[in-house]
């Protein structure tokens, strides 16, 4: 018996057909986001490639430094920096990275990066920062490294690598802040449609309207422009 033809089922679609009717919009919505997700995953892969975790403290075969020795070494490195003796400062900071603990090790991490930059080793400094973003031992270190990388790429006008970094951060922590940053970087790199997709997905009060207006202008989407 065809249940759909029974009096009590007049106007109702068969169960299988109703399920398909509900599934189609959901599938279409999922397919709508597939290109963007694939794009972000590709950018993330670019950012994380060839970056290994940084050596942890106390991996050196030398005897561990006492608290007094770490304090003295930190002061020595700071004095060498002030004197412009960056190579010697780099050696002292590196010693703290490998043999220091707690705050002294953190001083060593950032001091080593400053010294590398001062010596013109920007590539090595960038690799160190990438390693800290990916494998930093706590949230404070990872956040500071992320901010320094963003500033570095901005100063170099390296929008492609900034996009890779922003995609990585968005996938790791998809907050309103990271999504708004992603909209801005997508727009800067010419990915106007993706920028609009991400921005329109944000809560109404959090949408970066000025950026979305720029995206719709670039796309000649005037109906959407008027709605914003």
Short mmCIF file of C-alpha atoms in Angstrom, two decimals, residues 87-212:
data_model
loop_
_atom_site.label_atom_id
_atom_site.label_comp_id
_atom_site.label_asym_id
_atom_site.label_seq_id
_atom_site.Cartn_x
_atom_site.Cartn_y
_atom_site.Cartn_z
CA UNK A 87 76.92 38.25 18.31
CA UNK A 88 78.10 37.95 21.91
CA UNK A 89 74.59 38.81 23.10
CA UNK A 90 73.18 36.09 20.85
CA UNK A 91 75.45 33.52 22.48
CA UNK A 92 74.32 34.54 25.96
CA UNK A 93 70.63 34.52 25.04
CA UNK A 94 71.01 31.12 23.39
CA UNK A 95 72.58 29.75 26.55
CA UNK A 96 69.53 30.88 28.51
CA UNK A 97 67.21 29.27 25.96
CA UNK A 98 68.88 25.89 26.42
CA UNK A 99 69.81 26.03 30.10
CA UNK A 100 67.54 28.67 31.61
CA UNK A 101 64.25 28.22 33.39
CA UNK A 102 60.98 30.13 33.67
CA UNK A 103 61.36 33.90 33.17
CA UNK A 104 65.06 33.68 32.28
CA UNK A 105 64.34 31.25 29.46
CA UNK A 106 61.60 33.55 28.14
CA UNK A 107 64.07 36.46 28.18
CA UNK A 108 66.42 34.21 26.22
CA UNK A 109 63.79 33.37 23.59
CA UNK A 110 62.96 37.01 22.79
CA UNK A 111 66.56 38.18 23.21
CA UNK A 112 67.78 35.62 20.68
CA UNK A 113 65.22 36.82 18.15
CA UNK A 114 66.23 40.47 18.67
CA UNK A 115 69.88 39.55 18.21
CA UNK A 116 69.20 37.58 15.02
CA UNK A 117 67.34 40.55 13.56
CA UNK A 118 70.11 42.96 14.54
CA UNK A 119 72.62 40.68 12.82
CA UNK A 120 70.53 40.69 9.64
CA UNK A 121 69.39 37.08 10.07
CA UNK A 122 65.73 37.89 9.46
CA UNK A 123 64.95 34.45 8.00
CA UNK A 124 66.26 32.68 11.09
CA UNK A 125 64.38 35.10 13.34
CA UNK A 126 61.18 34.44 11.41
CA UNK A 127 61.66 30.66 11.68
CA UNK A 128 62.16 31.01 15.42
CA UNK A 129 58.93 32.99 15.73
CA UNK A 130 57.02 30.47 13.63
CA UNK A 131 58.27 27.72 15.90
CA UNK A 132 57.04 29.63 18.95
CA UNK A 133 53.62 30.24 17.38
CA UNK A 134 53.26 26.53 16.66
CA UNK A 135 54.98 24.95 19.65
CA UNK A 136 55.36 27.66 22.31
CA UNK A 137 55.07 26.14 25.77
CA UNK A 138 52.25 28.45 26.92
CA UNK A 139 49.61 30.78 25.53
CA UNK A 140 51.52 33.96 26.42
CA UNK A 141 54.56 32.90 24.39
CA UNK A 142 52.43 31.81 21.43
CA UNK A 143 50.44 35.07 21.48
CA UNK A 144 53.55 37.26 21.69
CA UNK A 145 55.22 35.36 18.84
CA UNK A 146 52.06 35.71 16.75
CA UNK A 147 51.95 39.48 17.32
CA UNK A 148 55.63 39.85 16.42
CA UNK A 149 55.14 37.84 13.22
CA UNK A 150 52.14 39.94 12.22
CA UNK A 151 54.14 43.13 12.76
CA UNK A 152 57.07 41.68 10.81
CA UNK A 153 54.95 40.68 7.79
CA UNK A 154 53.16 44.04 7.87
CA UNK A 155 56.48 45.91 7.85
CA UNK A 156 57.72 43.77 4.95
CA UNK A 157 54.36 44.11 3.14
CA UNK A 158 54.43 40.32 2.83
CA UNK A 159 50.69 39.85 2.42
CA UNK A 160 50.94 36.27 1.15
CA UNK A 161 52.71 34.99 4.26
CA UNK A 162 50.48 37.14 6.47
CA UNK A 163 47.50 35.38 4.88
CA UNK A 164 49.02 31.97 5.65
CA UNK A 165 49.59 33.01 9.27
CA UNK A 166 46.06 34.41 9.61
CA UNK A 167 44.52 31.28 8.10
CA UNK A 168 46.45 29.13 10.57
CA UNK A 169 45.35 31.24 13.51
CA UNK A 170 41.73 31.29 12.36
CA UNK A 171 41.57 27.51 12.06
CA UNK A 172 43.26 27.09 15.44
CA UNK A 173 41.13 29.70 17.21
CA UNK A 174 38.06 30.80 15.21
CA UNK A 175 37.04 33.78 17.33
CA UNK A 176 35.37 37.00 16.24
CA UNK A 177 38.76 38.73 16.43
CA UNK A 178 40.58 36.21 14.23
CA UNK A 179 37.71 36.10 11.73
CA UNK A 180 37.70 39.90 11.43
CA UNK A 181 41.46 39.79 10.87
CA UNK A 182 40.93 37.13 8.21
CA UNK A 183 38.41 39.35 6.42
CA UNK A 184 40.94 42.19 6.28
CA UNK A 185 43.79 40.03 5.01
CA UNK A 186 41.61 38.30 2.41
CA UNK A 187 40.55 41.69 1.15
CA UNK A 188 44.16 42.91 1.02
CA UNK A 189 45.22 39.86 -1.03
CA UNK A 190 42.38 40.26 -3.52
CA UNK A 191 40.18 37.44 -2.26
CA UNK A 192 37.12 39.69 -2.21
CA UNK A 193 34.41 37.03 -2.41
CA UNK A 194 35.95 34.97 0.40
CA UNK A 195 36.34 38.11 2.50
CA UNK A 196 32.65 38.83 2.05
CA UNK A 197 31.68 35.24 2.91
CA UNK A 198 33.60 35.30 6.18
CA UNK A 199 32.45 38.79 7.14
CA UNK A 200 28.77 38.06 6.50
CA UNK A 201 29.01 34.92 8.66
CA UNK A 202 29.84 37.04 11.71
CA UNK A 203 27.12 38.23 14.10
CA UNK A 204 25.50 41.40 12.79
CA UNK A 205 27.02 43.64 15.47
CA UNK A 206 30.51 42.24 14.85
CA UNK A 207 30.62 42.58 11.07
CA UNK A 208 33.39 44.85 9.74
CA UNK A 209 31.01 46.86 7.59
CA UNK A 210 33.63 49.15 6.05
CA UNK A 211 35.60 46.12 4.85
CA UNK A 212 32.49 44.41 3.51
#
